[in-house]
Amino acid sequence: ADIPVIPDLEEVQEEDLAMQVAAPPSVQVNRVLTYHDLDKDLMKYAAFQTLDGEVDLKLLTKVLAPEHELREDDVCWDWDHLFTEVSSELVTEWDVGQSERED
């Protein structure tokens, strides 16, 4: 009895979809750990020293560098200065290479 009908384009345009907004997903956010906290946890818990219960990470955890050794100060780069420095180093290397070939 009911025959499905394809709606006309004019009918679809009349619907105001601009006011319909999807609800944002709700995500539970846990506290983000600092590198210091992660370092302490890594050494404290043996669970972090094996991966999938099969791969032994003890050797890796012994040689990991501490955070203070990895931190670097932020340095602003000046393009002209950097380009000149790299160019002069390359020219010096080329000159040394040519003098070695001549010898």
PDB file of C-alpha atoms in Angstrom:
ATOM      1  CA  ALA A   1       0.000   0.000   0.000  1.00  0.00           C
ATOM      2  CA  ASP A   2       2.800   2.474   0.877  1.00  0.00           C
ATOM      3  CA  ILE A   3       5.108   3.145  -2.017  1.00  0.00           C
ATOM      4  CA  PRO A   4       8.561   4.520  -1.045  1.00  0.00           C
ATOM      5  CA  VAL A   5       9.148   7.904  -2.627  1.00  0.00           C
ATOM      6  CA  ILE A   6      12.492   9.567  -3.294  1.00  0.00           C
ATOM      7  CA  PRO A   7      12.269  13.082  -1.839  1.00  0.00           C
ATOM      8  CA  ASP A   8      12.701  16.070  -4.112  1.00  0.00           C
ATOM      9  CA  LEU A   9      15.789  18.212  -3.736  1.00  0.00           C
ATOM     10  CA  GLU A  10      13.674  21.188  -2.690  1.00  0.00           C
ATOM     11  CA  GLU A  11      12.216  19.204   0.209  1.00  0.00           C
ATOM     12  CA  VAL A  12      15.649  18.147   1.412  1.00  0.00           C
ATOM     13  CA  GLN A  13      16.951  21.721   1.270  1.00  0.00           C
ATOM     14  CA  GLU A  14      14.085  22.931   3.391  1.00  0.00           C
ATOM     15  CA  GLU A  15      15.281  20.857   6.340  1.00  0.00           C
ATOM     16  CA  ASP A  16      17.473  22.982   8.559  1.00  0.00           C
ATOM     17  CA  LEU A  17      20.460  20.808   9.425  1.00  0.00           C
ATOM     18  CA  ALA A  18      22.600  23.731  10.551  1.00  0.00           C
ATOM     19  CA  MET A  19      21.104  23.688  14.036  1.00  0.00           C
ATOM     20  CA  GLN A  20      21.676  19.949  14.478  1.00  0.00           C
ATOM     21  CA  VAL A  21      25.060  19.362  16.046  1.00  0.00           C
ATOM     22  CA  ALA A  22      26.467  15.988  16.980  1.00  0.00           C
ATOM     23  CA  ALA A  23      27.294  15.531  20.637  1.00  0.00           C
ATOM     24  CA  PRO A  24      31.049  15.444  21.289  1.00  0.00           C
ATOM     25  CA  PRO A  25      32.469  12.124  22.418  1.00  0.00           C
ATOM     26  CA  SER A  26      32.987  11.795  26.116  1.00  0.00           C
ATOM     27  CA  VAL A  27      36.483  10.643  26.974  1.00  0.00           C
ATOM     28  CA  GLN A  28      37.734  10.053  30.440  1.00  0.00           C
ATOM     29  CA  VAL A  29      41.078  11.822  30.819  1.00  0.00           C
ATOM     30  CA  ASN A  30      43.575  10.468  33.276  1.00  0.00           C
ATOM     31  CA  ARG A  31      46.437  12.441  34.726  1.00  0.00           C
ATOM     32  CA  VAL A  32      49.345  12.675  32.289  1.00  0.00           C
ATOM     33  CA  LEU A  33      52.528  11.385  33.849  1.00  0.00           C
ATOM     34  CA  THR A  34      55.752  13.352  33.710  1.00  0.00           C
ATOM     35  CA  TYR A  35      59.020  11.845  32.510  1.00  0.00           C
ATOM     36  CA  HIS A  36      60.190  11.762  36.114  1.00  0.00           C
ATOM     37  CA  ASP A  37      57.138   9.733  37.180  1.00  0.00           C
ATOM     38  CA  LEU A  38      57.604   7.359  34.261  1.00  0.00           C
ATOM     39  CA  ASP A  39      61.276   6.852  35.133  1.00  0.00           C
ATOM     40  CA  LYS A  40      60.403   5.993  38.726  1.00  0.00           C
ATOM     41  CA  ASP A  41      57.643   3.615  37.632  1.00  0.00           C
ATOM     42  CA  LEU A  42      59.919   1.935  35.104  1.00  0.00           C
ATOM     43  CA  MET A  43      62.494   1.061  37.722  1.00  0.00           C
ATOM     44  CA  LYS A  44      59.977   0.263  40.460  1.00  0.00           C
ATOM     45  CA  TYR A  45      57.653  -2.131  38.664  1.00  0.00           C
ATOM     46  CA  ALA A  46      58.942  -5.341  37.152  1.00  0.00           C
ATOM     47  CA  ALA A  47      55.932  -5.397  34.813  1.00  0.00           C
ATOM     48  CA  PHE A  48      57.598  -2.730  32.687  1.00  0.00           C
ATOM     49  CA  GLN A  49      60.679  -4.877  32.292  1.00  0.00           C
ATOM     50  CA  THR A  50      58.929  -7.509  30.156  1.00  0.00           C
ATOM     51  CA  LEU A  51      56.846  -7.017  27.032  1.00  0.00           C
ATOM     52  CA  ASP A  52      53.900  -9.340  26.474  1.00  0.00           C
ATOM     53  CA  GLY A  53      55.340 -11.567  29.166  1.00  0.00           C
ATOM     54  CA  GLU A  54      57.930 -12.864  26.707  1.00  0.00           C
ATOM     55  CA  VAL A  55      60.382 -10.124  25.712  1.00  0.00           C
ATOM     56  CA  ASP A  56      62.853  -9.205  28.447  1.00  0.00           C
ATOM     57  CA  LEU A  57      63.464  -5.436  28.529  1.00  0.00           C
ATOM     58  CA  LYS A  58      65.807  -5.419  31.539  1.00  0.00           C
ATOM     59  CA  LEU A  59      68.887  -4.848  29.394  1.00  0.00           C
ATOM     60  CA  LEU A  60      67.213  -1.928  27.651  1.00  0.00           C
ATOM     61  CA  THR A  61      66.037  -0.328  30.888  1.00  0.00           C
ATOM     62  CA  LYS A  62      69.574  -0.483  32.296  1.00  0.00           C
ATOM     63  CA  VAL A  63      71.005   1.656  29.489  1.00  0.00           C
ATOM     64  CA  LEU A  64      68.190   4.184  29.098  1.00  0.00           C
ATOM     65  CA  ALA A  65      69.460   7.728  29.518  1.00  0.00           C
ATOM     66  CA  PRO A  66      67.876   9.782  32.299  1.00  0.00           C
ATOM     67  CA  GLU A  67      65.739  12.759  31.370  1.00  0.00           C
ATOM     68  CA  HIS A  68      68.259  15.404  32.446  1.00  0.00           C
ATOM     69  CA  GLU A  69      70.778  14.028  29.925  1.00  0.00           C
ATOM     70  CA  LEU A  70      68.275  14.227  27.088  1.00  0.00           C
ATOM     71  CA  ARG A  71      67.003  17.733  27.709  1.00  0.00           C
ATOM     72  CA  GLU A  72      68.442  20.433  25.468  1.00  0.00           C
ATOM     73  CA  ASP A  73      68.065  24.162  25.711  1.00  0.00           C
ATOM     74  CA  ASP A  74      65.950  25.800  23.046  1.00  0.00           C
ATOM     75  CA  VAL A  75      68.174  27.704  20.660  1.00  0.00           C
ATOM     76  CA  CYS A  76      66.883  30.144  18.089  1.00  0.00           C
ATOM     77  CA  TRP A  77      68.336  29.557  14.639  1.00  0.00           C
ATOM     78  CA  ASP A  78      69.271  32.369  12.331  1.00  0.00           C
ATOM     79  CA  TRP A  79      68.945  31.123   8.758  1.00  0.00           C
ATOM     80  CA  ASP A  80      71.784  33.236   7.365  1.00  0.00           C
ATOM     81  CA  HIS A  81      74.184  32.233  10.115  1.00  0.00           C
ATOM     82  CA  LEU A  82      73.252  28.545   9.865  1.00  0.00           C
ATOM     83  CA  PHE A  83      73.564  28.516   6.067  1.00  0.00           C
ATOM     84  CA  THR A  84      76.970  30.214   6.209  1.00  0.00           C
ATOM     85  CA  GLU A  85      78.219  27.793   8.859  1.00  0.00           C
ATOM     86  CA  VAL A  86      77.122  24.674   6.963  1.00  0.00           C
ATOM     87  CA  SER A  87      78.433  26.028   3.662  1.00  0.00           C
ATOM     88  CA  SER A  88      81.861  26.780   5.113  1.00  0.00           C
ATOM     89  CA  GLU A  89      82.063  23.299   6.666  1.00  0.00           C
ATOM     90  CA  LEU A  90      81.198  21.688   3.327  1.00  0.00           C
ATOM     91  CA  VAL A  91      83.764  23.788   1.445  1.00  0.00           C
ATOM     92  CA  THR A  92      86.397  22.844   4.025  1.00  0.00           C
ATOM     93  CA  GLU A  93      85.568  19.134   3.628  1.00  0.00           C
ATOM     94  CA  TRP A  94      85.715  19.406  -0.171  1.00  0.00           C
ATOM     95  CA  ASP A  95      89.084  21.175  -0.015  1.00  0.00           C
ATOM     96  CA  VAL A  96      90.489  18.484   2.279  1.00  0.00           C
ATOM     97  CA  GLY A  97      89.139  15.764  -0.010  1.00  0.00           C
ATOM     98  CA  GLN A  98      90.677  17.340  -3.098  1.00  0.00           C
ATOM     99  CA  SER A  99      94.052  17.817  -1.430  1.00  0.00           C
ATOM    100  CA  GLU A 100      94.015  14.129  -0.389  1.00  0.00           C
ATOM    101  CA  ARG A 101      93.231  13.072  -3.979  1.00  0.00           C
ATOM    102  CA  GLU A 102      96.102  15.189  -5.317  1.00  0.00           C
ATOM    103  CA  ASP A 103      98.541  13.554  -2.880  1.00  0.00           C
TER     104      ASP A 103
END
